[in-house]
PDB file of C-alpha atoms in Angstrom:
ATOM      1  CA  PHE A   1      -2.395 -18.130 -46.923  1.00  0.00           C
ATOM      2  CA  PRO A   2      -2.095 -14.306 -47.680  1.00  0.00           C
ATOM      3  CA  VAL A   3      -2.873 -12.474 -44.452  1.00  0.00           C
ATOM      4  CA  VAL A   4      -2.326  -8.896 -45.309  1.00  0.00           C
ATOM      5  CA  SER A   5      -4.025  -5.886 -43.985  1.00  0.00           C
ATOM      6  CA  SER A   6      -7.004  -4.915 -46.137  1.00  0.00           C
ATOM      7  CA  SER A   7      -5.375  -1.544 -47.014  1.00  0.00           C
ATOM      8  CA  GLY A   8      -2.460  -3.299 -48.831  1.00  0.00           C
ATOM      9  CA  PHE A   9      -4.329  -6.269 -49.940  1.00  0.00           C
ATOM     10  CA  ARG A  10      -4.897  -5.371 -53.535  1.00  0.00           C
ATOM     11  CA  GLU A  11      -1.500  -4.081 -54.198  1.00  0.00           C
ATOM     12  CA  VAL A  12       0.147  -7.148 -52.829  1.00  0.00           C
ATOM     13  CA  MET A  13      -1.880  -9.524 -55.129  1.00  0.00           C
ATOM     14  CA  ARG A  14      -0.884  -7.402 -57.884  1.00  0.00           C
ATOM     15  CA  LYS A  15       2.554  -7.890 -57.070  1.00  0.00           C
ATOM     16  CA  VAL A  16       2.576 -11.698 -56.771  1.00  0.00           C
ATOM     17  CA  ALA A  17      -0.285 -12.024 -59.658  1.00  0.00           C
ATOM     18  CA  PRO A  18       2.728 -12.787 -62.429  1.00  0.00           C
ATOM     19  CA  TYR A  19       3.479 -16.025 -60.188  1.00  0.00           C
ATOM     20  CA  LEU A  20      -0.040 -17.300 -59.723  1.00  0.00           C
ATOM     21  CA  TYR A  21      -1.865 -19.469 -62.216  1.00  0.00           C
ATOM     22  CA  PRO A  22      -5.352 -21.098 -62.406  1.00  0.00           C
ATOM     23  CA  TYR A  23      -4.257 -24.372 -60.645  1.00  0.00           C
ATOM     24  CA  HIS A  24      -2.959 -22.507 -57.540  1.00  0.00           C
ATOM     25  CA  ARG A  25      -5.196 -22.261 -54.316  1.00  0.00           C
ATOM     26  CA  LEU A  26      -5.286 -19.336 -52.146  1.00  0.00           C
ATOM     27  CA  ILE A  27      -6.974 -19.417 -48.617  1.00  0.00           C
ATOM     28  CA  HIS A  28      -6.747 -15.632 -47.153  1.00  0.00           C
ATOM     29  CA  GLY A  29      -7.041 -14.563 -43.634  1.00  0.00           C
ATOM     30  CA  THR A  30      -7.744 -10.937 -43.899  1.00  0.00           C
ATOM     31  CA  LYS A  31     -11.092  -9.591 -42.118  1.00  0.00           C
ATOM     32  CA  GLY A  32     -11.338  -6.412 -43.742  1.00  0.00           C
ATOM     33  CA  LEU A  33     -13.002  -4.894 -47.132  1.00  0.00           C
ATOM     34  CA  ASP A  34     -11.682  -3.109 -50.190  1.00  0.00           C
ATOM     35  CA  VAL A  35     -13.232  -0.245 -51.526  1.00  0.00           C
ATOM     36  CA  THR A  36     -12.872   1.794 -54.737  1.00  0.00           C
ATOM     37  CA  LEU A  37     -14.428   5.245 -54.022  1.00  0.00           C
ATOM     38  CA  PRO A  38     -16.729   6.732 -56.323  1.00  0.00           C
ATOM     39  CA  ASP A  39     -15.152   9.430 -58.670  1.00  0.00           C
ATOM     40  CA  GLY A  40     -14.436  12.840 -57.010  1.00  0.00           C
ATOM     41  CA  TYR A  41     -14.809  11.564 -53.475  1.00  0.00           C
ATOM     42  CA  THR A  42     -12.160  10.894 -50.677  1.00  0.00           C
ATOM     43  CA  ALA A  43     -12.072   8.480 -47.883  1.00  0.00           C
ATOM     44  CA  ASP A  44     -12.744  11.385 -45.642  1.00  0.00           C
ATOM     45  CA  ASP A  45     -16.102  12.430 -47.117  1.00  0.00           C
ATOM     46  CA  THR A  46     -18.802  11.909 -44.779  1.00  0.00           C
ATOM     47  CA  ASN A  47     -21.489  10.809 -47.312  1.00  0.00           C
ATOM     48  CA  LEU A  48     -19.931   8.541 -49.675  1.00  0.00           C
ATOM     49  CA  PRO A  49     -22.429   7.118 -52.221  1.00  0.00           C
ATOM     50  CA  LEU A  50     -21.294   3.301 -51.625  1.00  0.00           C
ATOM     51  CA  THR A  51     -23.002   0.676 -53.321  1.00  0.00           C
ATOM     52  CA  ARG A  52     -22.028  -3.183 -53.490  1.00  0.00           C
ATOM     53  CA  SER A  53     -20.198  -2.597 -56.752  1.00  0.00           C
ATOM     54  CA  HIS A  54     -17.731  -0.369 -54.745  1.00  0.00           C
ATOM     55  CA  ILE A  55     -17.065  -2.946 -52.111  1.00  0.00           C
ATOM     56  CA  LYS A  56     -14.890  -6.064 -52.298  1.00  0.00           C
ATOM     57  CA  THR A  57     -14.122  -8.791 -50.135  1.00  0.00           C
ATOM     58  CA  MET A  58     -10.567 -10.180 -50.216  1.00  0.00           C
ATOM     59  CA  SER A  59     -11.619 -13.081 -52.153  1.00  0.00           C
ATOM     60  CA  GLU A  60     -13.255 -10.885 -54.790  1.00  0.00           C
ATOM     61  CA  VAL A  61      -9.777  -8.897 -54.999  1.00  0.00           C
ATOM     62  CA  ILE A  62      -8.055 -12.135 -55.529  1.00  0.00           C
ATOM     63  CA  LEU A  63     -10.145 -12.998 -58.387  1.00  0.00           C
ATOM     64  CA  GLU A  64      -9.831  -9.648 -59.843  1.00  0.00           C
ATOM     65  CA  GLU A  65      -6.328  -9.137 -59.922  1.00  0.00           C
ATOM     66  CA  THR A  66      -4.915 -12.853 -60.364  1.00  0.00           C
ATOM     67  CA  ALA A  67      -5.519 -15.692 -62.372  1.00  0.00           C
ATOM     68  CA  VAL A  68      -6.210 -17.827 -59.361  1.00  0.00           C
ATOM     69  CA  VAL A  69      -9.820 -19.604 -59.623  1.00  0.00           C
ATOM     70  CA  LYS A  70     -10.120 -21.696 -56.409  1.00  0.00           C
ATOM     71  CA  VAL A  71     -10.112 -19.097 -53.684  1.00  0.00           C
ATOM     72  CA  GLY A  72     -10.953 -19.645 -49.892  1.00  0.00           C
ATOM     73  CA  CYS A  73     -10.845 -17.591 -46.643  1.00  0.00           C
ATOM     74  CA  LEU A  74     -10.211 -18.682 -42.848  1.00  0.00           C
ATOM     75  CA  ALA A  75     -12.672 -17.088 -40.470  1.00  0.00           C
ATOM     76  CA  GLY A  76     -13.404 -18.016 -36.717  1.00  0.00           C
ATOM     77  CA  PRO A  77     -12.635 -17.223 -33.160  1.00  0.00           C
ATOM     78  CA  ASN A  78      -8.690 -17.151 -33.623  1.00  0.00           C
ATOM     79  CA  LEU A  79      -7.233 -14.801 -31.331  1.00  0.00           C
ATOM     80  CA  ALA A  80      -3.359 -15.242 -32.538  1.00  0.00           C
ATOM     81  CA  ARG A  81      -1.871 -14.961 -29.263  1.00  0.00           C
ATOM     82  CA  GLU A  82      -3.734 -17.628 -27.891  1.00  0.00           C
ATOM     83  CA  ILE A  83      -3.300 -20.154 -30.987  1.00  0.00           C
ATOM     84  CA  ALA A  84       0.458 -19.326 -30.624  1.00  0.00           C
ATOM     85  CA  ASP A  85       0.265 -20.315 -27.067  1.00  0.00           C
ATOM     86  CA  LYS A  86      -1.301 -23.767 -28.166  1.00  0.00           C
ATOM     87  CA  HIS A  87      -4.661 -23.157 -26.679  1.00  0.00           C
ATOM     88  CA  PRO A  88      -7.342 -25.279 -28.227  1.00  0.00           C
ATOM     89  CA  ALA A  89      -9.295 -23.574 -30.949  1.00  0.00           C
ATOM     90  CA  ALA A  90     -11.077 -24.039 -34.198  1.00  0.00           C
ATOM     91  CA  THR A  91     -11.502 -22.160 -37.441  1.00  0.00           C
ATOM     92  CA  VAL A  92     -13.620 -21.985 -40.537  1.00  0.00           C
ATOM     93  CA  VAL A  93     -12.276 -22.586 -44.211  1.00  0.00           C
ATOM     94  CA  ALA A  94     -15.035 -21.154 -46.506  1.00  0.00           C
ATOM     95  CA  SER A  95     -14.931 -21.833 -50.421  1.00  0.00           C
ATOM     96  CA  ARG A  96     -17.057 -22.800 -53.405  1.00  0.00           C
ATOM     97  CA  PHE A  97     -14.642 -25.598 -54.075  1.00  0.00           C
ATOM     98  CA  ASP A  98     -14.709 -28.709 -51.789  1.00  0.00           C
ATOM     99  CA  SER A  99     -10.966 -29.146 -52.839  1.00  0.00           C
ATOM    100  CA  VAL A 100     -10.039 -26.080 -51.031  1.00  0.00           C
ATOM    101  CA  ILE A 101     -11.771 -26.642 -47.790  1.00  0.00           C
ATOM    102  CA  ALA A 102     -10.064 -30.279 -47.875  1.00  0.00           C
ATOM    103  CA  GLU A 103      -6.675 -28.733 -48.571  1.00  0.00           C
ATOM    104  CA  GLY A 104      -7.204 -25.880 -45.811  1.00  0.00           C
ATOM    105  CA  GLN A 105      -8.259 -28.974 -43.467  1.00  0.00           C
ATOM    106  CA  ARG A 106      -5.280 -31.025 -44.236  1.00  0.00           C
ATOM    107  CA  LEU A 107      -2.778 -28.411 -43.821  1.00  0.00           C
ATOM    108  CA  LEU A 108      -4.320 -26.801 -40.606  1.00  0.00           C
ATOM    109  CA  ARG A 109      -6.087 -29.470 -38.642  1.00  0.00           C
ATOM    110  CA  ASN A 110      -4.303 -30.829 -35.618  1.00  0.00           C
ATOM    111  CA  ASP A 111      -4.781 -32.184 -31.953  1.00  0.00           C
ATOM    112  CA  LEU A 112      -5.530 -28.620 -30.639  1.00  0.00           C
ATOM    113  CA  PHE A 113      -6.838 -26.748 -33.723  1.00  0.00           C
ATOM    114  CA  GLN A 114     -10.120 -28.062 -35.611  1.00  0.00           C
ATOM    115  CA  VAL A 115     -11.113 -27.006 -39.082  1.00  0.00           C
ATOM    116  CA  TYR A 116     -14.656 -26.646 -40.098  1.00  0.00           C
ATOM    117  CA  GLY A 117     -15.788 -25.985 -43.778  1.00  0.00           C
ATOM    118  CA  ASN A 118     -18.304 -24.063 -45.235  1.00  0.00           C
ATOM    119  CA  LYS A 119     -19.449 -23.265 -48.907  1.00  0.00           C
ATOM    120  CA  ASP A 120     -20.684 -19.832 -48.278  1.00  0.00           C
ATOM    121  CA  LEU A 121     -17.436 -17.809 -49.085  1.00  0.00           C
ATOM    122  CA  ILE A 122     -18.783 -14.251 -49.023  1.00  0.00           C
ATOM    123  CA  GLY A 123     -20.904 -14.856 -46.048  1.00  0.00           C
ATOM    124  CA  ILE A 124     -18.028 -16.407 -44.087  1.00  0.00           C
ATOM    125  CA  GLU A 125     -15.681 -13.474 -45.237  1.00  0.00           C
ATOM    126  CA  LEU A 126     -18.435 -11.006 -43.949  1.00  0.00           C
ATOM    127  CA  THR A 127     -18.939 -12.677 -40.602  1.00  0.00           C
ATOM    128  CA  GLY A 128     -15.110 -11.887 -39.969  1.00  0.00           C
ATOM    129  CA  VAL A 129     -15.360  -8.280 -41.460  1.00  0.00           C
ATOM    130  CA  LEU A 130     -18.281  -7.187 -39.426  1.00  0.00           C
ATOM    131  CA  LYS A 131     -18.014  -8.691 -36.121  1.00  0.00           C
ATOM    132  CA  ASN A 132     -15.126  -6.217 -35.661  1.00  0.00           C
ATOM    133  CA  ILE A 133     -17.333  -3.326 -35.594  1.00  0.00           C
ATOM    134  CA  ILE A 134     -19.065  -4.823 -32.765  1.00  0.00           C
ATOM    135  CA  ALA A 135     -15.894  -5.614 -30.969  1.00  0.00           C
ATOM    136  CA  ILE A 136     -15.057  -2.125 -30.872  1.00  0.00           C
ATOM    137  CA  ALA A 137     -18.440  -1.065 -29.193  1.00  0.00           C
ATOM    138  CA  ALA A 138     -17.763  -4.036 -26.682  1.00  0.00           C
ATOM    139  CA  GLY A 139     -14.323  -2.957 -25.764  1.00  0.00           C
ATOM    140  CA  ALA A 140     -16.061   0.776 -25.193  1.00  0.00           C
ATOM    141  CA  LEU A 141     -18.451  -1.062 -22.697  1.00  0.00           C
ATOM    142  CA  SER A 142     -15.784  -2.626 -20.975  1.00  0.00           C
ATOM    143  CA  GLY A 143     -13.799   0.778 -20.754  1.00  0.00           C
ATOM    144  CA  LEU A 144     -17.089   2.188 -19.367  1.00  0.00           C
ATOM    145  CA  GLY A 145     -16.940  -0.714 -16.440  1.00  0.00           C
ATOM    146  CA  PHE A 146     -20.209  -2.399 -17.758  1.00  0.00           C
ATOM    147  CA  GLY A 147     -20.435  -6.068 -17.038  1.00  0.00           C
ATOM    148  CA  GLU A 148     -22.003  -9.198 -18.439  1.00  0.00           C
ATOM    149  CA  ASN A 149     -25.420  -7.973 -19.061  1.00  0.00           C
ATOM    150  CA  ALA A 150     -24.551  -5.147 -21.266  1.00  0.00           C
ATOM    151  CA  LYS A 151     -22.266  -7.300 -23.129  1.00  0.00           C
ATOM    152  CA  ALA A 152     -24.783  -9.920 -23.889  1.00  0.00           C
ATOM    153  CA  LEU A 153     -27.313  -7.008 -24.981  1.00  0.00           C
ATOM    154  CA  LEU A 154     -24.518  -5.667 -27.339  1.00  0.00           C
ATOM    155  CA  ILE A 155     -23.515  -9.403 -28.864  1.00  0.00           C
ATOM    156  CA  SER A 156     -27.358 -10.075 -29.283  1.00  0.00           C
ATOM    157  CA  ARG A 157     -28.168  -6.667 -31.094  1.00  0.00           C
ATOM    158  CA  GLY A 158     -24.869  -6.610 -32.725  1.00  0.00           C
ATOM    159  CA  MET A 159     -25.425  -9.994 -34.302  1.00  0.00           C
ATOM    160  CA  VAL A 160     -28.753  -8.984 -35.592  1.00  0.00           C
ATOM    161  CA  GLU A 161     -27.020  -5.882 -37.374  1.00  0.00           C
ATOM    162  CA  MET A 162     -24.240  -7.994 -38.715  1.00  0.00           C
ATOM    163  CA  ILE A 163     -27.022 -10.176 -40.323  1.00  0.00           C
ATOM    164  CA  HIS A 164     -28.864  -7.360 -42.020  1.00  0.00           C
ATOM    165  CA  LEU A 165     -25.434  -5.775 -43.075  1.00  0.00           C
ATOM    166  CA  GLY A 166     -24.300  -9.232 -44.228  1.00  0.00           C
ATOM    167  CA  LYS A 167     -27.154  -9.957 -46.117  1.00  0.00           C
ATOM    168  CA  ALA A 168     -27.142  -6.747 -48.027  1.00  0.00           C
ATOM    169  CA  LEU A 169     -23.636  -7.298 -49.218  1.00  0.00           C
ATOM    170  CA  GLY A 170     -24.725 -10.874 -50.350  1.00  0.00           C
ATOM    171  CA  GLY A 171     -24.101 -13.312 -47.427  1.00  0.00           C
ATOM    172  CA  ASN A 172     -26.558 -15.542 -45.879  1.00  0.00           C
ATOM    173  CA  THR A 173     -27.815 -15.761 -42.442  1.00  0.00           C
ATOM    174  CA  GLU A 174     -26.343 -19.230 -41.808  1.00  0.00           C
ATOM    175  CA  ALA A 175     -23.166 -18.078 -42.071  1.00  0.00           C
ATOM    176  CA  PHE A 176     -23.423 -15.675 -39.032  1.00  0.00           C
ATOM    177  CA  ILE A 177     -24.943 -18.237 -36.604  1.00  0.00           C
ATOM    178  CA  GLY A 178     -22.032 -20.625 -36.881  1.00  0.00           C
ATOM    179  CA  LEU A 179     -18.268 -20.642 -35.503  1.00  0.00           C
ATOM    180  CA  ALA A 180     -16.981 -18.012 -37.892  1.00  0.00           C
ATOM    181  CA  GLY A 181     -20.067 -15.716 -36.846  1.00  0.00           C
ATOM    182  CA  ILE A 182     -21.337 -16.181 -33.134  1.00  0.00           C
ATOM    183  CA  GLY A 183     -18.267 -18.026 -32.158  1.00  0.00           C
ATOM    184  CA  ASP A 184     -15.715 -14.989 -33.505  1.00  0.00           C
ATOM    185  CA  LEU A 185     -18.115 -12.553 -32.096  1.00  0.00           C
ATOM    186  CA  VAL A 186     -18.052 -13.870 -28.564  1.00  0.00           C
ATOM    187  CA  ALA A 187     -14.193 -14.352 -28.680  1.00  0.00           C
ATOM    188  CA  THR A 188     -13.466 -10.737 -29.780  1.00  0.00           C
ATOM    189  CA  CYS A 189     -16.073  -9.105 -27.612  1.00  0.00           C
ATOM    190  CA  SER A 190     -14.639 -10.846 -24.561  1.00  0.00           C
ATOM    191  CA  SER A 191     -10.860 -10.530 -24.964  1.00  0.00           C
ATOM    192  CA  SER A 192      -8.359  -7.618 -24.473  1.00  0.00           C
ATOM    193  CA  LEU A 193      -6.256  -9.587 -26.960  1.00  0.00           C
ATOM    194  CA  SER A 194      -8.434  -8.179 -29.654  1.00  0.00           C
ATOM    195  CA  ARG A 195      -7.033  -5.261 -31.418  1.00  0.00           C
ATOM    196  CA  ASN A 196     -10.658  -3.969 -32.097  1.00  0.00           C
ATOM    197  CA  PHE A 197     -11.715  -4.560 -28.604  1.00  0.00           C
ATOM    198  CA  THR A 198      -8.705  -2.425 -27.445  1.00  0.00           C
ATOM    199  CA  VAL A 199      -9.557   0.500 -29.662  1.00  0.00           C
ATOM    200  CA  GLY A 200     -13.041   0.819 -28.005  1.00  0.00           C
ATOM    201  CA  TYR A 201     -11.714   0.326 -24.544  1.00  0.00           C
ATOM    202  CA  ARG A 202      -9.294   2.967 -25.109  1.00  0.00           C
ATOM    203  CA  LEU A 203     -12.024   5.408 -26.535  1.00  0.00           C
ATOM    204  CA  ALA A 204     -13.877   4.858 -23.353  1.00  0.00           C
ATOM    205  CA  GLN A 205     -10.783   5.538 -21.411  1.00  0.00           C
ATOM    206  CA  GLY A 206     -10.720   9.218 -23.037  1.00  0.00           C
ATOM    207  CA  GLU A 207      -8.324   8.639 -25.813  1.00  0.00           C
ATOM    208  CA  THR A 208      -8.838   9.905 -29.292  1.00  0.00           C
ATOM    209  CA  LEU A 209      -8.650   7.670 -32.509  1.00  0.00           C
ATOM    210  CA  PRO A 210      -5.242   9.388 -33.839  1.00  0.00           C
ATOM    211  CA  GLN A 211      -3.693   8.718 -30.296  1.00  0.00           C
ATOM    212  CA  ILE A 212      -4.809   5.198 -30.332  1.00  0.00           C
ATOM    213  CA  SER A 213      -3.628   4.498 -33.956  1.00  0.00           C
ATOM    214  CA  ALA A 214      -0.306   6.224 -33.184  1.00  0.00           C
ATOM    215  CA  SER A 215       0.611   3.719 -30.538  1.00  0.00           C
ATOM    216  CA  MET A 216      -0.837   0.404 -32.017  1.00  0.00           C
ATOM    217  CA  GLN A 217       1.518  -1.688 -33.781  1.00  0.00           C
ATOM    218  CA  GLU A 218      -1.132  -3.878 -35.350  1.00  0.00           C
ATOM    219  CA  VAL A 219      -3.804  -2.991 -37.502  1.00  0.00           C
ATOM    220  CA  ALA A 220      -7.523  -2.707 -36.144  1.00  0.00           C
ATOM    221  CA  GLU A 221      -9.344  -3.488 -39.307  1.00  0.00           C
ATOM    222  CA  GLY A 222     -12.674  -2.544 -37.717  1.00  0.00           C
ATOM    223  CA  VAL A 223     -12.058   1.217 -37.865  1.00  0.00           C
ATOM    224  CA  ASN A 224     -11.959   1.163 -41.599  1.00  0.00           C
ATOM    225  CA  THR A 225     -14.872  -1.223 -41.685  1.00  0.00           C
ATOM    226  CA  VAL A 226     -17.052   1.216 -39.611  1.00  0.00           C
ATOM    227  CA  ARG A 227     -16.372   4.166 -42.173  1.00  0.00           C
ATOM    228  CA  ILE A 228     -17.282   1.946 -45.055  1.00  0.00           C
ATOM    229  CA  MET A 229     -20.599   0.272 -43.681  1.00  0.00           C
ATOM    230  CA  LYS A 230     -21.707   3.631 -41.953  1.00  0.00           C
ATOM    231  CA  ASN A 231     -21.690   5.124 -45.533  1.00  0.00           C
ATOM    232  CA  PHE A 232     -23.129   1.998 -47.294  1.00  0.00           C
ATOM    233  CA  ALA A 233     -26.027   1.573 -44.832  1.00  0.00           C
ATOM    234  CA  GLN A 234     -26.549   5.529 -45.008  1.00  0.00           C
ATOM    235  CA  TYR A 235     -26.586   5.777 -48.830  1.00  0.00           C
ATOM    236  CA  ASN A 236     -28.676   2.494 -49.214  1.00  0.00           C
ATOM    237  CA  GLY A 237     -31.432   3.554 -46.861  1.00  0.00           C
ATOM    238  CA  PHE A 238     -31.228   1.235 -43.949  1.00  0.00           C
ATOM    239  CA  ARG A 239     -30.357   1.623 -40.429  1.00  0.00           C
ATOM    240  CA  ALA A 240     -27.334   0.314 -38.538  1.00  0.00           C
ATOM    241  CA  PRO A 241     -27.366   2.207 -35.559  1.00  0.00           C
ATOM    242  CA  ILE A 242     -24.400   0.594 -33.683  1.00  0.00           C
ATOM    243  CA  THR A 243     -22.311   1.265 -36.670  1.00  0.00           C
ATOM    244  CA  GLU A 244     -23.851   4.871 -36.972  1.00  0.00           C
ATOM    245  CA  LYS A 245     -22.768   5.956 -33.372  1.00  0.00           C
ATOM    246  CA  LEU A 246     -19.329   4.235 -33.556  1.00  0.00           C
ATOM    247  CA  TYR A 247     -18.497   6.156 -36.551  1.00  0.00           C
ATOM    248  CA  GLN A 248     -19.612   9.512 -34.734  1.00  0.00           C
ATOM    249  CA  VAL A 249     -17.389   8.247 -31.947  1.00  0.00           C
ATOM    250  CA  LEU A 250     -14.379   7.446 -33.870  1.00  0.00           C
ATOM    251  CA  PHE A 251     -14.489  10.340 -36.577  1.00  0.00           C
ATOM    252  CA  GLU A 252     -16.747  13.181 -35.200  1.00  0.00           C
ATOM    253  CA  ASP A 253     -17.127  14.339 -31.571  1.00  0.00           C
ATOM    254  CA  LEU A 254     -19.607  12.126 -30.191  1.00  0.00           C
ATOM    255  CA  THR A 255     -18.334  10.424 -26.686  1.00  0.00           C
ATOM    256  CA  VAL A 256     -18.752   6.966 -25.897  1.00  0.00           C
ATOM    257  CA  GLU A 257     -21.529   7.841 -23.238  1.00  0.00           C
ATOM    258  CA  GLU A 258     -23.367   9.816 -25.667  1.00  0.00           C
ATOM    259  CA  ALA A 259     -23.541   6.925 -28.089  1.00  0.00           C
ATOM    260  CA  LEU A 260     -24.587   4.715 -25.416  1.00  0.00           C
ATOM    261  CA  GLN A 261     -27.550   6.782 -24.210  1.00  0.00           C
ATOM    262  CA  TYR A 262     -28.871   7.245 -27.939  1.00  0.00           C
ATOM    263  CA  LEU A 263     -28.870   3.538 -28.513  1.00  0.00           C
ATOM    264  CA  MET A 264     -30.559   2.504 -25.170  1.00  0.00           C
ATOM    265  CA  LYS A 265     -33.342   4.895 -26.194  1.00  0.00           C
ATOM    266  CA  ILE A 266     -34.141   3.015 -29.609  1.00  0.00           C
ATOM    267  CA  PRO A 267     -37.657   1.883 -29.493  1.00  0.00           C
ATOM    268  CA  LEU A 268     -37.177  -1.732 -30.752  1.00  0.00           C
ATOM    269  CA  ASN A 269     -40.015  -4.204 -30.056  1.00  0.00           C
ATOM    270  CA  VAL A 270     -38.821  -7.204 -31.983  1.00  0.00           C
ATOM    271  CA  ASP A 271     -36.135  -9.267 -30.904  1.00  0.00           C
ATOM    272  CA  ILE A 272     -35.387 -11.560 -33.920  1.00  0.00           C
ATOM    273  CA  ASP A 273     -36.297  -9.816 -37.509  1.00  0.00           C
ATOM    274  CA  PHE A 274     -34.026 -11.532 -39.731  1.00  0.00           C
ATOM    275  CA  LEU A 275     -35.573 -15.026 -40.027  1.00  0.00           C
TER     276      LEU A 275
END
């Protein structure tokens, strides 16, 4: 069960690769992306020409760096502190292999922790990755003092944006409407225990990203995901307005209030456009 920040995941897999064989099973719990930058570009460039080939999920990193074949992931509303405090919860083990799902269920399931299975590994990985973007936005709304109507609007429109981004990266819509998708999204958009929610909240309170990052002991994966997905959407010619505005708040000089004003003026007429 490797649970390493996405920025260090590939290096860790390289280090443990000599000890891993095809008969091993790995189920990771990292909700982030690995990016190989195009030649001549740096992570700070604002117009990265990112295609799907530049972006890897953690299961794809495992397959590239080790001899392991049977790979899976954990995803769902799994706020670590609540699980440690033995609150009822559930997760999803996703893998193309039934044996990996069964092993994950055997090891993790107990009277307070339910474990579901799903065969769409890429889709389930992407749900956990992309909801971090929306969680930052939810924290920002909370930091501005807005209530449940605003949160419901963000969660529903955020899910639409997640589905469009996820399908562009190879996931299926069904992955986003289950526990790992809408379940995780609701949990992380409603809890101050979420690192990504906390980033958004503090941004709305007037802090800058460098100030927030310097004082956080834990990694907020959503910050890097915003950077990646903004460039991916921009280069491939489709709109991701929540992601685009969050990028400007995080890395440029747009305020949270200005981002909200822009998003509320988008002339959308169709509620569900992904089925």
